[in-house]
Coordinates of C-alpha atoms in Angstrom, one line a residue:
X1 CA 121.4 63.6 188.9
X2 CA 118.7 63.9 186.1
X3 CA 120.4 61.3 184.0
X4 CA 119.9 58.7 186.7
X5 CA 116.2 59.3 187.0
X6 CA 114.9 60.5 183.6
X7 CA 114.4 57.0 182.2
X8 CA 111.8 56.2 184.9
X9 CA 110.4 59.5 186.0
X10 CA 109.3 62.8 184.6
X11 CA 112.0 65.0 186.1
X12 CA 111.8 68.8 186.9
X13 CA 114.9 70.5 188.0
X14 CA 115.8 73.5 190.1
X15 CA 119.5 74.3 189.8
X16 CA 121.7 76.7 191.6
X17 CA 123.2 79.4 189.3
X18 CA 126.1 80.2 191.6
X19 CA 126.9 76.8 193.3
X20 CA 129.5 75.4 190.9
X21 CA 129.2 77.7 187.8
X22 CA 127.4 74.8 186.2
X23 CA 126.9 76.5 182.8
X24 CA 130.5 75.8 182.0
X25 CA 130.0 72.1 182.4
X26 CA 128.7 70.4 179.2
X27 CA 127.8 67.4 181.3
X28 CA 125.4 69.5 183.3
X29 CA 123.8 71.0 180.2
X30 CA 123.4 67.6 178.7
X31 CA 121.8 66.2 181.9
X32 CA 119.5 69.2 182.3
X33 CA 118.2 68.7 178.8
X34 CA 116.7 65.4 179.9
X35 CA 114.4 67.3 182.4
X36 CA 110.8 68.1 181.5
X37 CA 111.4 71.6 182.8
X38 CA 114.3 73.3 184.6
X39 CA 115.1 76.7 186.0
X40 CA 118.1 78.6 187.5
X41 CA 117.9 80.0 191.0
X42 CA 120.5 82.3 192.4
X43 CA 120.4 80.9 196.0
X44 CA 118.9 77.4 195.7
X45 CA 118.5 76.8 199.4
X46 CA 117.8 80.4 200.5
X47 CA 115.5 81.8 197.8
X48 CA 111.8 81.3 198.2
X49 CA 111.6 80.9 194.4
X50 CA 112.7 77.2 195.1
X51 CA 109.6 76.6 197.2
X52 CA 107.2 78.6 195.0
X53 CA 108.4 76.7 191.9
X54 CA 108.1 73.3 193.6
X55 CA 104.5 74.1 194.6
X56 CA 103.7 75.2 191.0
X57 CA 105.2 71.9 189.6
X58 CA 103.3 70.0 192.2
X59 CA 100.0 71.5 191.0
X60 CA 101.0 70.8 187.4
X61 CA 102.5 67.3 187.6
X62 CA 102.0 65.9 191.1
X63 CA 105.4 65.7 192.7
X64 CA 106.1 62.2 194.0
X65 CA 109.7 62.5 195.1
X66 CA 112.1 65.2 196.1
X67 CA 115.8 64.6 195.4
X68 CA 118.7 66.6 196.8
X69 CA 122.4 65.5 197.0
X70 CA 123.8 68.6 198.5
X71 CA 124.1 68.6 202.3
X72 CA 123.3 72.3 202.5
X73 CA 119.8 71.6 201.1
X74 CA 118.8 68.4 203.0
X75 CA 116.7 70.3 205.5
X76 CA 115.0 72.3 202.8
X77 CA 114.3 69.1 200.8
X78 CA 112.8 67.5 203.9
X79 CA 110.6 70.5 204.4
X80 CA 109.4 70.3 200.8
X81 CA 108.6 66.7 201.2
X82 CA 106.4 67.6 204.2
X83 CA 104.8 70.5 202.3
X84 CA 104.0 68.4 199.2
X85 CA 103.0 65.2 201.0
X86 CA 106.0 63.2 199.6
X87 CA 106.5 60.0 201.6
X88 CA 109.9 58.9 200.2
X89 CA 113.2 60.3 201.2
X90 CA 114.5 61.8 204.5
X91 CA 111.9 63.5 206.8
X92 CA 112.5 66.6 208.8
X93 CA 113.5 65.0 212.2
X94 CA 116.1 62.9 210.4
X95 CA 117.4 65.7 208.3
X96 CA 117.9 67.9 211.4
X97 CA 119.5 65.1 213.4
X98 CA 122.1 64.5 210.6
X99 CA 122.6 68.2 209.8
X100 CA 122.5 70.1 213.1
X101 CA 125.5 69.0 215.3
X102 CA 123.9 69.9 218.6
X103 CA 120.8 67.8 217.8
X104 CA 123.0 65.0 216.6
X105 CA 125.0 65.0 219.9
X106 CA 121.9 65.1 222.1
X107 CA 120.4 62.1 220.4
X108 CA 123.7 60.1 220.5
X109 CA 124.6 60.8 224.1
X110 CA 124.8 57.5 226.0
X111 CA 125.1 55.5 222.8
X112 CA 128.6 56.6 221.8
X113 CA 131.2 58.8 223.3
X114 CA 130.3 62.3 222.1
X115 CA 132.2 65.5 223.0
X116 CA 130.9 67.9 225.6
X117 CA 129.6 71.0 223.9
X118 CA 127.6 74.2 224.1
X119 CA 125.7 76.2 221.4
X120 CA 126.8 79.8 221.4
X121 CA 124.8 82.7 219.9
X122 CA 127.3 85.4 220.7
X123 CA 130.8 86.1 221.9
X124 CA 129.8 85.9 225.6
X125 CA 128.5 82.4 225.1
X126 CA 131.7 81.3 223.2
X127 CA 134.0 82.6 226.0
X128 CA 131.9 81.1 228.7
X129 CA 131.7 77.7 227.0
X130 CA 135.5 77.7 226.2
X131 CA 136.4 78.5 229.8
X132 CA 133.9 76.0 231.2
X133 CA 135.1 73.2 228.9
X134 CA 138.8 74.2 229.1
X135 CA 141.0 74.9 226.1
X136 CA 141.7 73.6 223.6
X137 CA 138.2 73.7 222.2
X138 CA 136.8 73.4 218.7
X139 CA 134.5 76.2 217.4
X140 CA 132.5 75.3 214.3
X141 CA 129.1 76.1 212.6
X142 CA 126.2 74.1 214.0
X143 CA 125.4 73.1 210.4
X144 CA 128.8 73.2 209.0
X145 CA 130.5 70.8 206.4
X146 CA 134.0 70.3 205.0
X147 CA 135.6 71.8 208.1
X148 CA 134.8 75.2 206.7
X149 CA 134.9 78.0 209.4
X150 CA 136.2 75.4 211.9
X151 CA 139.0 76.5 214.3
X152 CA 140.8 75.0 217.2
X153 CA 141.3 77.5 220.0
X154 CA 144.3 76.1 221.9
X155 CA 144.6 78.6 224.7
X156 CA 143.2 81.8 226.2
X157 CA 145.2 84.0 223.7
X158 CA 143.7 82.2 220.7
X159 CA 140.2 82.5 222.3
X160 CA 140.8 86.3 222.7
X161 CA 142.0 86.6 219.1
X162 CA 138.9 84.7 217.8
X163 CA 136.6 87.0 219.8
X164 CA 138.3 90.0 218.5
X165 CA 137.7 89.0 214.9
X166 CA 134.0 88.2 215.2
X167 CA 131.0 90.3 216.0
X168 CA 129.7 90.1 219.5
X169 CA 126.3 88.8 218.1
X170 CA 127.2 86.1 215.7
X171 CA 125.6 85.8 212.3
X172 CA 124.7 82.2 213.1
X173 CA 125.0 80.0 216.2
X174 CA 128.2 78.0 216.6
X175 CA 129.1 74.9 218.4
X176 CA 131.9 75.0 221.0
X177 CA 133.1 71.6 221.9
X178 CA 135.9 69.9 223.7
X179 CA 139.0 69.0 221.6
X180 CA 139.5 65.3 220.9
X181 CA 142.9 63.7 220.5
X182 CA 143.7 60.6 218.4
X183 CA 143.8 59.7 214.7
X184 CA 140.8 60.7 212.6
X185 CA 138.9 58.3 210.4
X186 CA 136.0 58.5 208.1
X187 CA 133.5 55.7 207.6
X188 CA 131.4 55.6 204.5
X189 CA 128.6 53.5 203.0
X190 CA 124.8 53.4 202.4
X191 CA 122.0 53.3 205.0
X192 CA 118.4 52.5 205.0
X193 CA 116.2 51.1 207.9
X194 CA 118.9 52.2 210.3
X195 CA 121.3 49.6 208.9
X196 CA 124.7 50.1 207.2
X197 CA 125.7 48.6 203.9
X198 CA 128.9 48.7 201.9
X199 CA 131.0 50.0 204.8
X200 CA 134.5 51.3 204.2
X201 CA 136.8 52.6 206.9
X202 CA 139.5 55.1 206.0
X203 CA 142.2 57.0 207.9
X204 CA 142.9 60.6 207.2
X205 CA 146.6 61.5 206.9
X206 CA 147.0 64.7 209.0
X207 CA 144.2 67.0 210.0
X208 CA 141.1 68.0 208.1
X209 CA 142.0 71.5 209.2
X210 CA 145.4 71.3 207.4
X211 CA 144.0 73.3 204.5
X212 CA 144.3 76.4 206.7
X213 CA 148.1 76.1 206.3
X214 CA 147.9 74.8 202.7
X215 CA 148.8 71.3 203.7
X216 CA 147.5 68.4 201.6
X217 CA 144.7 66.1 202.9
X218 CA 145.1 62.4 202.3
X219 CA 143.0 59.4 203.1
X220 CA 143.5 55.6 202.8
X221 CA 141.1 52.7 203.4
X222 CA 142.4 50.5 206.3
X223 CA 142.7 46.8 205.7
X224 CA 139.7 44.7 206.7
X225 CA 142.0 42.9 209.2
X226 CA 142.9 46.1 211.0
X227 CA 141.4 46.6 214.4
X228 CA 140.2 50.0 213.4
X229 CA 138.0 48.5 210.8
X230 CA 136.0 46.4 213.2
X231 CA 135.9 49.1 215.9
X232 CA 134.6 51.8 213.6
X233 CA 132.2 49.6 211.7
X234 CA 130.6 48.7 215.0
X235 CA 130.6 52.4 216.0
X236 CA 128.9 53.6 212.9
X237 CA 126.3 50.9 213.1
X238 CA 125.5 52.1 216.7
X239 CA 125.2 55.7 215.4
X240 CA 122.8 54.7 212.6
X241 CA 120.7 52.6 214.8
X242 CA 120.3 55.5 217.3
X243 CA 119.6 58.4 214.9
X244 CA 116.3 58.6 213.0
X245 CA 116.3 56.6 209.7
X246 CA 117.4 58.6 206.7
X247 CA 114.8 56.9 204.5
X248 CA 117.7 55.7 202.3
X249 CA 121.0 57.6 201.7
X250 CA 124.8 57.4 201.8
X251 CA 126.5 58.3 205.1
X252 CA 129.8 60.0 205.8
X253 CA 130.8 59.6 209.5
X254 CA 134.0 60.8 211.2
X255 CA 135.5 59.4 214.4
X256 CA 138.6 59.8 216.5
X257 CA 140.5 56.6 217.5
X258 CA 142.8 56.9 220.5
X259 CA 145.9 54.8 221.0
X260 CA 144.1 52.6 223.6
X261 CA 141.4 51.7 221.1
X262 CA 138.8 54.1 222.5
X263 CA 136.4 55.5 219.9
X264 CA 135.2 59.1 220.1
X265 CA 132.4 60.3 217.8
X266 CA 133.0 63.5 215.7
X267 CA 130.0 63.8 213.3
X268 CA 127.9 62.1 210.6
X269 CA 126.2 63.3 207.5
X270 CA 123.4 61.7 205.4
X271 CA 125.1 62.3 202.1
X272 CA 128.1 61.0 200.2
X273 CA 131.5 62.2 201.3
X274 CA 133.4 64.9 199.4
X275 CA 136.9 64.9 197.9
X276 CA 137.9 61.4 196.7
X277 CA 135.4 59.5 198.9
X278 CA 132.9 58.8 196.1
X279 CA 135.5 57.6 193.5
X280 CA 137.2 55.4 196.0
X281 CA 133.9 53.9 197.2
X282 CA 132.9 53.2 193.6
X283 CA 136.2 51.4 192.9
X284 CA 135.7 49.3 196.1
X285 CA 132.0 48.5 195.6
X286 CA 131.3 48.9 191.9
X287 CA 128.5 51.4 192.5
X288 CA 128.1 55.1 192.5
X289 CA 127.0 56.4 195.9
X290 CA 125.6 59.6 194.4
X291 CA 123.4 57.7 192.0
X292 CA 122.4 55.5 194.9
X293 CA 121.4 58.6 196.9
X294 CA 119.2 59.8 194.0
X295 CA 117.5 56.4 193.7
X296 CA 117.1 55.8 197.4
X297 CA 115.3 59.1 197.8
X298 CA 112.8 57.8 195.3
X299 CA 112.2 54.6 197.3
X300 CA 114.4 52.5 195.1
X301 CA 116.9 51.1 197.7
X302 CA 116.0 47.6 196.4
X303 CA 117.7 48.4 193.1
X304 CA 120.8 49.6 194.8
X305 CA 121.7 47.3 197.7
X306 CA 121.8 44.0 195.8
X307 CA 124.5 45.5 193.6
X308 CA 127.0 45.7 196.5
X309 CA 129.6 43.0 196.9
X310 CA 130.1 41.3 200.2
X311 CA 133.5 42.9 200.6
X312 CA 135.3 45.8 199.0
X313 CA 137.2 44.9 195.8
X314 CA 140.4 46.5 197.1
X315 CA 142.0 49.3 199.1
X316 CA 141.9 52.8 197.7
X317 CA 142.7 56.3 198.9
X318 CA 143.0 59.9 197.7
X319 CA 145.3 62.9 197.9
X320 CA 144.1 66.5 197.7
X321 CA 146.6 69.4 197.1
X322 CA 144.9 72.3 199.0
X323 CA 144.5 75.5 197.1
X324 CA 147.5 77.7 197.9
X325 CA 147.7 81.5 197.8
X326 CA 148.9 82.8 194.4
X327 CA 148.0 82.7 190.7
X328 CA 148.0 79.2 189.2
X329 CA 149.6 79.2 185.8
X330 CA 150.1 75.5 185.1
X331 CA 149.5 71.9 186.1
X332 CA 150.1 68.7 184.2
X333 CA 147.3 67.1 182.2
X334 CA 148.2 63.7 183.5
X335 CA 150.1 61.9 186.3
X336 CA 151.8 58.6 185.5
X337 CA 153.1 57.8 189.0
X338 CA 152.6 54.1 190.1
X339 CA 149.3 53.6 191.9
X340 CA 147.6 56.6 190.6
X341 CA 144.2 55.6 189.1
X342 CA 142.5 58.9 188.6
X343 CA 143.9 62.4 188.3
X344 CA 141.8 65.6 188.2
X345 CA 142.8 69.2 187.9
X346 CA 140.3 71.2 190.0
X347 CA 142.2 74.5 190.2
X348 CA 141.3 77.5 188.0
X349 CA 144.1 78.3 185.7
X350 CA 145.2 82.0 185.4
X351 CA 143.0 83.1 188.3
X352 CA 144.2 84.2 191.7
X353 CA 143.7 81.8 194.6
X354 CA 143.3 83.3 198.1
X355 CA 144.0 80.0 199.8
X356 CA 141.7 77.1 200.6
X357 CA 138.4 77.8 202.5
X358 CA 137.5 74.2 203.3
X359 CA 139.1 70.8 203.6
X360 CA 138.1 69.8 200.1
X361 CA 139.1 73.1 198.4
X362 CA 141.9 71.8 196.2
X363 CA 143.7 72.4 192.9
X364 CA 144.5 68.7 192.2
X365 CA 142.9 65.5 193.3
X366 CA 144.4 62.0 192.9
X367 CA 142.7 58.6 193.5
X368 CA 145.2 55.8 194.2
X369 CA 145.2 52.1 194.8
X370 CA 147.2 50.1 197.3
X371 CA 148.4 46.5 197.2
X372 CA 147.2 44.5 200.2
X373 CA 148.5 46.0 203.5
X374 CA 150.9 48.3 201.7
X375 CA 151.9 51.4 203.6
X376 CA 150.2 54.3 201.9
X377 CA 152.7 56.9 203.2
X378 CA 155.2 56.1 200.5
X379 CA 152.6 56.8 197.8
X380 CA 151.5 60.0 199.4
X381 CA 155.2 61.2 199.8
X382 CA 155.8 60.6 196.1
X383 CA 152.7 62.5 195.2
X384 CA 153.8 65.4 197.5
X385 CA 157.1 65.6 195.7
X386 CA 155.4 65.3 192.3
X387 CA 153.0 68.2 193.0
X388 CA 155.9 70.4 194.2
X389 CA 157.9 69.7 191.1
X390 CA 155.1 70.2 188.5
X391 CA 153.0 73.0 189.9
X392 CA 153.5 76.5 188.4
X393 CA 152.3 79.1 190.9
X394 CA 153.4 82.7 191.2
X395 CA 152.4 85.5 193.6
X396 CA 149.4 87.4 192.4
X397 CA 151.4 90.6 192.0
X398 CA 153.9 88.9 189.8
X399 CA 151.5 87.6 187.2

């Protein structure tokens, strides 16, 4: 992030010590060296040190912009803007609308088809909501991301099991919502002034909850001529026009599309999508959405939007091999399968894996390209076989 801003601003940086073990990444160290000052904080979005340090730097330098790319910190960043009198970037009402699912649904009701839901603070609320809505229901954190801690309770037995494994008074409120059928899509792009730019529409292969059974997660952009592209582009424009303006950011929205063409809203975030969303969007539009997010939070949308082409340059997708249980001993350094454009090993060699904890918790990530209206399933099937053949994983006790 610093490298995108240091040539035009004096940058001061607060970095999370435990977020991604950043000390091990030379790129992070190189980037941090461009900052005027920087510090580690153990819990970036939960430690008051973050606020205290921001106030000290404001007294010393006069903070003009607050930049945060992590969804978990968008509300804190908005609060800091209000505290320091910063006028660029996302304000608090917008941050809460894009971060808190119940607030999001309340604002969108009547504009798009949102699921019926209830906010539950304890087990009594969860059971009452599930029985009122009727199983199956989805239970997820109000401020969740990456499908982490999200479950589908398909019947009364599953509800009883969930209640039996959680405290009566929950650590944080959860959303209980009706289950939606249909294929799941994600829509990505940039937004400012409640408008959408550089829109791509992609279809997930399988469920974003597949990581709970160590199944891969795939995604492929749909052709511009596909009905889903027009339907979901219109849907996301309606969502962005209804919610408070983000002040300039990427967006990552998810929808369900039923066989009859009916669109049901799932959720939207004011940040770039995880997994292969960013690399695919960059290939399609020739721009980095995370760099765009940093610049737009500094009021520089005018430098970003003119770079975008009128249409995507091609169709791209990605394949994530979810982290399985076991000790990972080996993965190839490269993948030469046709269509593979990028290959990254994200698993930790030699360390035990307890299984994936979110939809983007993976040991390998592939970015692929498709020719025209090519059926992506063939490519993903080949990748699945390749992963099974080349992965060396043993039980933890055997290593």
